[in-house]
mmCIF file of C-alpha atoms in Angstrom:
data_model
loop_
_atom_site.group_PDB
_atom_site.id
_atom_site.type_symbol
_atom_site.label_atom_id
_atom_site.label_comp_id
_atom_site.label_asym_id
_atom_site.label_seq_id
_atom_site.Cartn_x
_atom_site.Cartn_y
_atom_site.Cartn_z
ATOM 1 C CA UNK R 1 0.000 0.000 0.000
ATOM 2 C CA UNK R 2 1.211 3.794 -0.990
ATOM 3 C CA UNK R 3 1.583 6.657 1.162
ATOM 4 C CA UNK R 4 -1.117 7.472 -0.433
ATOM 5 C CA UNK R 5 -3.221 4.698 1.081
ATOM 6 C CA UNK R 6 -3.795 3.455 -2.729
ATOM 7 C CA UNK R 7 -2.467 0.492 -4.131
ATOM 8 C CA UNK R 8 -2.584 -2.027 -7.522
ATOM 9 C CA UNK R 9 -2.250 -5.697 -7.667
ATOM 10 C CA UNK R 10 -1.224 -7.410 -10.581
ATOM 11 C CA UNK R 11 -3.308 -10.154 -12.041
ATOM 12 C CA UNK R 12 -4.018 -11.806 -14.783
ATOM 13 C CA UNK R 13 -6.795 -11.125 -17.204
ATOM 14 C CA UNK R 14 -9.846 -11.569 -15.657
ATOM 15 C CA UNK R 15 -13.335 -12.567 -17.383
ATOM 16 C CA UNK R 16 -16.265 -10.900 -17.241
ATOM 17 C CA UNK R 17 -18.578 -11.907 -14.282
ATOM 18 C CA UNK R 18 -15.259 -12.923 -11.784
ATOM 19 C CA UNK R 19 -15.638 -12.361 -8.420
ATOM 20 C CA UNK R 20 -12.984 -10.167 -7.302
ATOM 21 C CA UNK R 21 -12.341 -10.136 -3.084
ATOM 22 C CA UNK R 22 -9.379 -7.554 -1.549
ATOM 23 C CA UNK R 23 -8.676 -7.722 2.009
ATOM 24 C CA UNK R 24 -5.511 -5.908 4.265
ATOM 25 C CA UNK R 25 -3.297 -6.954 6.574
ATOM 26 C CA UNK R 26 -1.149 -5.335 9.461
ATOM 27 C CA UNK R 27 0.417 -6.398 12.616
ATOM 28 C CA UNK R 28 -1.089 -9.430 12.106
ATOM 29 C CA UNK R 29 -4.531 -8.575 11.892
ATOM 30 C CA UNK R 30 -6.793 -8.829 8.619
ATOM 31 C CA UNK R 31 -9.211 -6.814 8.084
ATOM 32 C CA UNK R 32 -12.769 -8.215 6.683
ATOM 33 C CA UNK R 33 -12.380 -8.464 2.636
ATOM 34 C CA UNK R 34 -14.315 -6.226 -0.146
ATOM 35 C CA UNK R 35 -15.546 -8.026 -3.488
ATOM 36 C CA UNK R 36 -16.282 -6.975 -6.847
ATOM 37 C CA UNK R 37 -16.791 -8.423 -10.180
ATOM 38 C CA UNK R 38 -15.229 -7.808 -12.987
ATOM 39 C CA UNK R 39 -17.069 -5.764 -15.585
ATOM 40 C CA UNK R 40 -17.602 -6.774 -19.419
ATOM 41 C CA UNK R 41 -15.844 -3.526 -21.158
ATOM 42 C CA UNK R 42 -15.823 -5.364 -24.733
ATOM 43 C CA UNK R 43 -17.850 -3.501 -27.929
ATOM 44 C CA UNK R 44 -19.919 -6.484 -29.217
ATOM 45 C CA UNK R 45 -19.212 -7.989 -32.483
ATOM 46 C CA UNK R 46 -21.638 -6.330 -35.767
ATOM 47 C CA UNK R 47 -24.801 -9.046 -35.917
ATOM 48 C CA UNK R 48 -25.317 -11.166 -38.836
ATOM 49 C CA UNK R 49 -28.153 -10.420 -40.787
ATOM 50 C CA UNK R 50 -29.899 -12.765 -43.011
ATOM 51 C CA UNK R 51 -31.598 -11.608 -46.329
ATOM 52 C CA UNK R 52 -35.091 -10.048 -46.156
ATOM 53 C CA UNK R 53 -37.236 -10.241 -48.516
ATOM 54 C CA UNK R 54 -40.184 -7.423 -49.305
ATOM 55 C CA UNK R 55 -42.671 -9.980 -47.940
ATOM 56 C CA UNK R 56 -41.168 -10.492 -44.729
ATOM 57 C CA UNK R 57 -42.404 -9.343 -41.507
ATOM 58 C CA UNK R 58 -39.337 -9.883 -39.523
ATOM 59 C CA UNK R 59 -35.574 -9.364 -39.592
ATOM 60 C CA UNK R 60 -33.376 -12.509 -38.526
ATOM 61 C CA UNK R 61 -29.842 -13.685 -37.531
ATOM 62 C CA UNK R 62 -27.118 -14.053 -34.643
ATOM 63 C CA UNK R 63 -25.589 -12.215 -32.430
ATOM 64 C CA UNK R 64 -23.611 -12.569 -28.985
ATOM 65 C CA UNK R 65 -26.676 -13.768 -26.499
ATOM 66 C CA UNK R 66 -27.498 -11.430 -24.290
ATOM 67 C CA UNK R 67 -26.760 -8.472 -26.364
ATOM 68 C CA UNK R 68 -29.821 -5.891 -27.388
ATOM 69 C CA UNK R 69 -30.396 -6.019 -31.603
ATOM 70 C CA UNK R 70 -31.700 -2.649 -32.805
ATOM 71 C CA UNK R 71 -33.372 -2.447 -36.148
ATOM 72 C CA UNK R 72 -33.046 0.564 -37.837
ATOM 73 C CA UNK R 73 -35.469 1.580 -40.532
ATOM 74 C CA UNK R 74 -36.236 5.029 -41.638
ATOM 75 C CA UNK R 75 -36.957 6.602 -38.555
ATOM 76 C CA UNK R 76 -38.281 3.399 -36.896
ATOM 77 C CA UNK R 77 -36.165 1.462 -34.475
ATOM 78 C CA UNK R 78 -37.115 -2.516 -33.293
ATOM 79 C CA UNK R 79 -35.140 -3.741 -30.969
ATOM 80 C CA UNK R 80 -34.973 -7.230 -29.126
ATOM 81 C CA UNK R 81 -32.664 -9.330 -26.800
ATOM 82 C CA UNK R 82 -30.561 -12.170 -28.174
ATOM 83 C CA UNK R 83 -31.384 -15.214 -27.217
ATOM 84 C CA UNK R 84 -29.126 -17.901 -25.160
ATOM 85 C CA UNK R 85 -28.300 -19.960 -28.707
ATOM 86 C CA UNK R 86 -27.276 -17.062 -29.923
ATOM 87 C CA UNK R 87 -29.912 -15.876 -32.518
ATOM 88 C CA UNK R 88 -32.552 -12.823 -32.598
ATOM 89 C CA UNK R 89 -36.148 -12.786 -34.666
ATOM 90 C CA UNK R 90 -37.389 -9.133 -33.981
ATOM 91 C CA UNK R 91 -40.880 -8.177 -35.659
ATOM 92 C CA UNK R 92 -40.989 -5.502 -38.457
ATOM 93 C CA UNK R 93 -43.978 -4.289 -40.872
ATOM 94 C CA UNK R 94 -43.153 -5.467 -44.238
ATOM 95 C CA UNK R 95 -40.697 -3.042 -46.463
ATOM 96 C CA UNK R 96 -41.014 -2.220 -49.713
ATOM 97 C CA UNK R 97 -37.998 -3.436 -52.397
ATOM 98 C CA UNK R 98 -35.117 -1.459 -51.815
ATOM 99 C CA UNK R 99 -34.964 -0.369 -48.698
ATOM 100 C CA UNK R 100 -31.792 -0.044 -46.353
ATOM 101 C CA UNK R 101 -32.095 -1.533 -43.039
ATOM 102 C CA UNK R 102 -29.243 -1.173 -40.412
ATOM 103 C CA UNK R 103 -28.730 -3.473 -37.988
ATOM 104 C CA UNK R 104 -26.157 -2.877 -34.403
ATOM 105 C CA UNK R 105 -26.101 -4.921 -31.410
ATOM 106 C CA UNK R 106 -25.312 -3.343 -28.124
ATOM 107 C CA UNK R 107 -23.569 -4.685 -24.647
ATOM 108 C CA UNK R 108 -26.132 -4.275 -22.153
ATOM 109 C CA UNK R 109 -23.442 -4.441 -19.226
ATOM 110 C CA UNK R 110 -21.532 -1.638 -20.754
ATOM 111 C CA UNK R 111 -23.928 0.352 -23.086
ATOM 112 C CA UNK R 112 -21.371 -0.446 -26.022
ATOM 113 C CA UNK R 113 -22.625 -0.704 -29.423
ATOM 114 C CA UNK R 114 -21.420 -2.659 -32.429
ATOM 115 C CA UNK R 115 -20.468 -1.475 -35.286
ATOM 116 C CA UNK R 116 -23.976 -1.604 -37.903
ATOM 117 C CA UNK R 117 -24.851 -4.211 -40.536
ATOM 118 C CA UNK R 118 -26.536 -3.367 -43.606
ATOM 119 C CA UNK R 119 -29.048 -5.176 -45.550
ATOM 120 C CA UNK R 120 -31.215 -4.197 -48.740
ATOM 121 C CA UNK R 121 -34.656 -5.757 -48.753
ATOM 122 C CA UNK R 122 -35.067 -7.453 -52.060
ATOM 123 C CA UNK R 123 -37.952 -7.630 -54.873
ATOM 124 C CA UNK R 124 -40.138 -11.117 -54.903
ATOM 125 C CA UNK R 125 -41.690 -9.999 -58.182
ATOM 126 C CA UNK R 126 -42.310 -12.540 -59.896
ATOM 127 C CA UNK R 127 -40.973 -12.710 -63.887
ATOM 128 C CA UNK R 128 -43.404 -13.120 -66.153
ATOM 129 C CA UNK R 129 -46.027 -16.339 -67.274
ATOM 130 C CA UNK R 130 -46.006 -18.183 -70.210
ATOM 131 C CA UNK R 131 -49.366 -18.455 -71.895
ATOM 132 C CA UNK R 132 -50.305 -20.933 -74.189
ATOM 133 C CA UNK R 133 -51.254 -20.721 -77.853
ATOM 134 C CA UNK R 134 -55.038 -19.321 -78.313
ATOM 135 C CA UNK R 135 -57.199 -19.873 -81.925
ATOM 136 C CA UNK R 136 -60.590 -18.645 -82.767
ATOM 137 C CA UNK R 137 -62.223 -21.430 -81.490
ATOM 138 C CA UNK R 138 -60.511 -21.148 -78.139
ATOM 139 C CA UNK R 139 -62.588 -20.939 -75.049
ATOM 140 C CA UNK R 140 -59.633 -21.528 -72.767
ATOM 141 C CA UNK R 141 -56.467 -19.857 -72.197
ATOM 142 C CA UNK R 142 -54.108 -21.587 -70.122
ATOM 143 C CA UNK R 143 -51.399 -19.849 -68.489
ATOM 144 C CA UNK R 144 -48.053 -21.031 -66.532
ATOM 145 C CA UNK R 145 -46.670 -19.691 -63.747
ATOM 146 C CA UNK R 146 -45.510 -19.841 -59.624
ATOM 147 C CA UNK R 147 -47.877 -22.205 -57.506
ATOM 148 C CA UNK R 148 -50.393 -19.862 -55.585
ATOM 149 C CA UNK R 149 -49.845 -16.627 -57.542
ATOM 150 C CA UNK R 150 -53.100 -15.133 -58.699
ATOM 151 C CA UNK R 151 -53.061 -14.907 -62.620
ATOM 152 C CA UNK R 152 -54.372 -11.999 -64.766
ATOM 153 C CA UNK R 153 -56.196 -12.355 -68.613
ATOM 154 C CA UNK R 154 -56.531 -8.965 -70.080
ATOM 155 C CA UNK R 155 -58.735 -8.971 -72.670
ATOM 156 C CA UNK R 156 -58.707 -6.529 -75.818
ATOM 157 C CA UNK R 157 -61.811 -4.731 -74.377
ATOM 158 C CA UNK R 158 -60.296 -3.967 -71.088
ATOM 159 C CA UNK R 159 -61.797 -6.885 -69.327
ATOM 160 C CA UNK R 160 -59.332 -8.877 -66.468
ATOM 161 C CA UNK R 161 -60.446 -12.399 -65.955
ATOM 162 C CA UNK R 162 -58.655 -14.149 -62.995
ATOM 163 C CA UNK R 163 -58.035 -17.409 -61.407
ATOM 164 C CA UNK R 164 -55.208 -18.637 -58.633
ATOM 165 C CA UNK R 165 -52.644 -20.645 -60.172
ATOM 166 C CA UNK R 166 -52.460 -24.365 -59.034
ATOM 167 C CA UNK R 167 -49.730 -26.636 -57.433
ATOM 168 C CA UNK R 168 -48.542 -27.244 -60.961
ATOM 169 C CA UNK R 169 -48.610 -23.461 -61.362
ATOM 170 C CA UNK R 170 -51.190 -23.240 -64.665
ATOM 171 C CA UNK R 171 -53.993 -21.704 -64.387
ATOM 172 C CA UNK R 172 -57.026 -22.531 -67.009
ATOM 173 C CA UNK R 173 -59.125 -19.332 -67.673
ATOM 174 C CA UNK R 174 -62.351 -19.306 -69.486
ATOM 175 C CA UNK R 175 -62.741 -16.281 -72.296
ATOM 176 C CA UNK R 176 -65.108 -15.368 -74.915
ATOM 177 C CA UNK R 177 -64.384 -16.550 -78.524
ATOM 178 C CA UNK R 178 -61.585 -13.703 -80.141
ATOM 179 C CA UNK R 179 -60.774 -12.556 -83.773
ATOM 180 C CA UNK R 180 -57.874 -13.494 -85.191
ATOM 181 C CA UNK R 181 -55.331 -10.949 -84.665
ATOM 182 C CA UNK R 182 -56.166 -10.593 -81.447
ATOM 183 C CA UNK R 183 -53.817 -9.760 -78.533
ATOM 184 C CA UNK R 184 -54.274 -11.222 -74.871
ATOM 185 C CA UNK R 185 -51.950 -10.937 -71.844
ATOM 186 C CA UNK R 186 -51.344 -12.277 -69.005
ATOM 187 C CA UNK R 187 -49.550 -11.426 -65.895
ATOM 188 C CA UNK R 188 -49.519 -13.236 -62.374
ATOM 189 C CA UNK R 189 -48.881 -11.600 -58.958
ATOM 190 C CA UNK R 190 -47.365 -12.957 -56.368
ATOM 191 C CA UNK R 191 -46.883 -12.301 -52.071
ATOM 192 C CA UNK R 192 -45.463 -8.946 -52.391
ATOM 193 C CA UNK R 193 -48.795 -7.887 -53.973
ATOM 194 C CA UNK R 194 -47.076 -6.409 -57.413
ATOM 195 C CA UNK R 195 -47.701 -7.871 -60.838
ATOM 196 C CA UNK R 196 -45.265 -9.291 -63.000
ATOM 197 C CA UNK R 197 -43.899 -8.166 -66.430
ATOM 198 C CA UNK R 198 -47.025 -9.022 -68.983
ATOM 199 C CA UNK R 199 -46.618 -12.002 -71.894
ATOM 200 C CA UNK R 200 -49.074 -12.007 -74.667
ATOM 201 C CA UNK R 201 -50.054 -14.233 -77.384
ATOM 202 C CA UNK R 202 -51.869 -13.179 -80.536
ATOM 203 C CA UNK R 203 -55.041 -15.435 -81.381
ATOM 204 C CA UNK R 204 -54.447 -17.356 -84.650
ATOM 205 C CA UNK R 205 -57.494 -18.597 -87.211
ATOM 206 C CA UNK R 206 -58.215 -22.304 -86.524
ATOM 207 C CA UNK R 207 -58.833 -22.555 -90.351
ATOM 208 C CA UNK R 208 -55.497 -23.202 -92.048
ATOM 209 C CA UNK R 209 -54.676 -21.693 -95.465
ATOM 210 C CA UNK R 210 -53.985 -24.085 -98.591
ATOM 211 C CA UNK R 211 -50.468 -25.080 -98.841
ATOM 212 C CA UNK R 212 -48.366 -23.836 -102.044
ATOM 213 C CA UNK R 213 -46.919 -26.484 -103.986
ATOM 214 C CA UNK R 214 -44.362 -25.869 -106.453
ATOM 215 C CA UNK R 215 -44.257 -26.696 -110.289
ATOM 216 C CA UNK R 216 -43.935 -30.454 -110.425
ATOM 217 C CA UNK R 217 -41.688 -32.546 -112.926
ATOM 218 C CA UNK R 218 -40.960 -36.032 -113.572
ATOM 219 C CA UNK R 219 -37.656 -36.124 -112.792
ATOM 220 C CA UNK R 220 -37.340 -34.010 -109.617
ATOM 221 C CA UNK R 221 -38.821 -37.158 -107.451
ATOM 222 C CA UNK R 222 -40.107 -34.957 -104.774
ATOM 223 C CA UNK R 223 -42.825 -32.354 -104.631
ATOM 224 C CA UNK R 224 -42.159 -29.195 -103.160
ATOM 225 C CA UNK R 225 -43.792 -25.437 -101.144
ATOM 226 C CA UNK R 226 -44.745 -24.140 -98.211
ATOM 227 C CA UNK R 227 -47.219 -24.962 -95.336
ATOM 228 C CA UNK R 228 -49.612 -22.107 -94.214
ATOM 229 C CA UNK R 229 -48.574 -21.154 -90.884
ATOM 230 C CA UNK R 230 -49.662 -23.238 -88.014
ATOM 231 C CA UNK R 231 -49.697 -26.526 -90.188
ATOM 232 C CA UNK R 232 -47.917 -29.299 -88.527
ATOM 233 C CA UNK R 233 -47.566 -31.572 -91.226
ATOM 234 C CA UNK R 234 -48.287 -32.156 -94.875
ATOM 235 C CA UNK R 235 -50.227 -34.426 -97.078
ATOM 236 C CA UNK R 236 -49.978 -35.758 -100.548
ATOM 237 C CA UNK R 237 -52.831 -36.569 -102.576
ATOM 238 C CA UNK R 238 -52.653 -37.986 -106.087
ATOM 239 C CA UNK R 239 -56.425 -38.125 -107.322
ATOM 240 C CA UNK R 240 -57.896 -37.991 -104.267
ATOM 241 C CA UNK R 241 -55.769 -40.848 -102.864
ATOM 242 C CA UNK R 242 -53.302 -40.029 -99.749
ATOM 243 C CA UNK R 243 -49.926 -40.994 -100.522
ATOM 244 C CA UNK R 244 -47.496 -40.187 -97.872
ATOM 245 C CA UNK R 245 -47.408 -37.026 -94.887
ATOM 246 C CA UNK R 246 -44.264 -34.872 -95.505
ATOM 247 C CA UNK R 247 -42.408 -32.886 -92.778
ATOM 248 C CA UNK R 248 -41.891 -29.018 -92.596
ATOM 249 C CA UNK R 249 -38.839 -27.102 -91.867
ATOM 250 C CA UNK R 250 -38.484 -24.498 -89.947
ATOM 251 C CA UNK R 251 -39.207 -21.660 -92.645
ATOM 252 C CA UNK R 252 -42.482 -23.686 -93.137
ATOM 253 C CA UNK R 253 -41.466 -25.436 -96.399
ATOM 254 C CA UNK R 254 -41.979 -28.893 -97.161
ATOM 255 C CA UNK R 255 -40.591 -31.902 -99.470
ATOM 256 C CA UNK R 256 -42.231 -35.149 -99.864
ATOM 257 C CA UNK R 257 -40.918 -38.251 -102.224
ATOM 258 C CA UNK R 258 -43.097 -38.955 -105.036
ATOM 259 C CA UNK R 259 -41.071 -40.899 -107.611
ATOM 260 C CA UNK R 260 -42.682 -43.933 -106.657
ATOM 261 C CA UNK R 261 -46.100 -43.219 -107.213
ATOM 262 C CA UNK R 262 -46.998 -43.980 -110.885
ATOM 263 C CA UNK R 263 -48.866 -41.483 -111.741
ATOM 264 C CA UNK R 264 -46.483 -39.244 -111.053
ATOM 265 C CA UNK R 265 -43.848 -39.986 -113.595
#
C-alpha cells in the first residue's frame, strides 16, 4: 500500500462476471475483505443479418446472447434481446424493395454498441407467365406460372379475368371466342402484392390456309412449297388418294418423295 493509502495488484486477465475479493493486513490482523466483479468492457461484435425479402415481416440472424439487436429503418427502431443460442427474430412491418435496413447490437453491461450491418430488402416480383397458344375457337387460355400466384387475362376490351394458379402453377381461364389478330396478356402476382412483367399471345385462325406447292416434274422425285402457318404436317394426294405425310422445316417449307407413285412420272 502507498503513502497514499492506494495500491494495484497485478493479475491476470480476468473474465467478465469474476468475483474479485481484496482484504488488508497489518500487525497481524486482517481486516474483513471487499468483493467486486469484474465488468464486461468489450464492444460487441456487428450481428449477422440474413436476407429479407419485401414480404417479410421480420428481420433474422445471430448475435452474442445477451446483447440488445436494434433495427433501424427510416426513422423506426425494433429492438430485441438475443437469445441464449445465440440468434434474434425481432418483428418488423413489411418493407417495400429497396430499402436499407441497419442493424447494431449493443452490450447491455456496458452500453457499447457494435459497429452496424446493412441489408437491402429485395424484390419477390415474380418474372413473367407463359401463356399458351389461343385460336378462334378457343374458349380456354391456359397460363403457366408460380404455384399460388393469382393470374391476370386482359382482354382486348379492357376486361381482367382471374383465377389462382395451381400446385402445378397453370392456371385454365375461361374467355369469350376472339378474332384473329387478337392480342391477350397475361400477368400473375405474387406475395409482395405487385404484378409481374405481362406475356401475350396473338389469337391465330383455326382454319389453315392451302399449302403452295411448287411446279412439279418427272424427274425431280419430290414435290415441293410451303405450309400455311400453323400446319404441322403435310399431305400428298394424287387423285384424291393419300400418298405419304411430308415434314416441314423451320421456314415452313416442305418436301415429300413422289417418284414412286406412278402417276407421277
Amino acid at each position: 500500500v502507498k503513502a497514499d493509502g492506494t495500491y494495484e495488484v497485478t493479475v491476470p486477465k480476468l473474465a467478465a462476471g469474476t468475483s474479485v475479493s481484496v482484504e488488508q493486513t497489518k500487525s497481524g490482523v486482517t481486516s474483513g475483505s471487499v468483493t467486486t466483479i469484474v465488468q464486461d468492457d468489450a464492444v460487441p461484435s456487428a450481428p449477422t443479418v440474413n436476407a429479407v425479402k419485401d414480404t417479410d415481416t421480420a428481420v433474422t440472424g445471430t448475435a452474442t446472447a445477451g446483447n440488445l439487436v436494434s433495427v433501424k429503418i427510416g426513422d423506426g427502431n425494433y429492438s430485441a434481446v438475443v437469445a441464449a443460442n445465440g440468434t434474434y427474430s425481432i418483428t418488423i412491418p413489411a418493407q417495400a424493395s429497396g430499402t436499407k435496413i441497419s442493424v447494431t447490437a449493443k452490450n447491455t453491461a456496458n452500453d457499447k454498441v457494435s459497429t452496424a450491418t446493412q441489408v437491402t430488402v429485395t424484390d419477390t416480383t415474380l418474372g413473367a407467365p407463359a401463356i399458351d397458344a389461343v385460336n378462334t375457337a378457343s374458349t380456354n387460355v391456359t397460363v403457366t406460372g408460380e404455384k399460388g400466384a393469382l393470374i391476370s387475362v386482359r382482354l382486348p376490351d379492357g376486361t381482367v379475368l382471374t383465377k389462382v394458379a395451381d400446385n402445378t402453377g397453370k392456371a385454365v381461364i375461361s374467355i369469350p371466342k376472339q378474332t384473329a389478330g387478337t392480342v391477350l396478356t397475361a400477368t400473375q402476382t405474387g406475395a409482395n402484392g405487385k404484378a409481374s412483367a405481362a406475356a401475350s399471345v396473338t389469337v391465330v385462325s383455326n382454319t389453315l390456309a392451302a399449302p403452295t406447292i411448287n411446279d412439279y416434274y418427272a424427274t425431280a422425285g419430290y414435290v415441293t412449297g410451303k405450309a400455311p402457318t400453323g400446319a404441322s404436317k403435310i399431305a400428298l394426294y394424287v387423285d384424291n388418294q393419300l400418298v405419304r405425310y411430308g415434314a416441314i422445316d423451320s421456314n415452313g417449307k416442305y418436301q415429300i418423295y413422289a417418284a414412286d407413285n406412278a402417276k407421277m412420272n
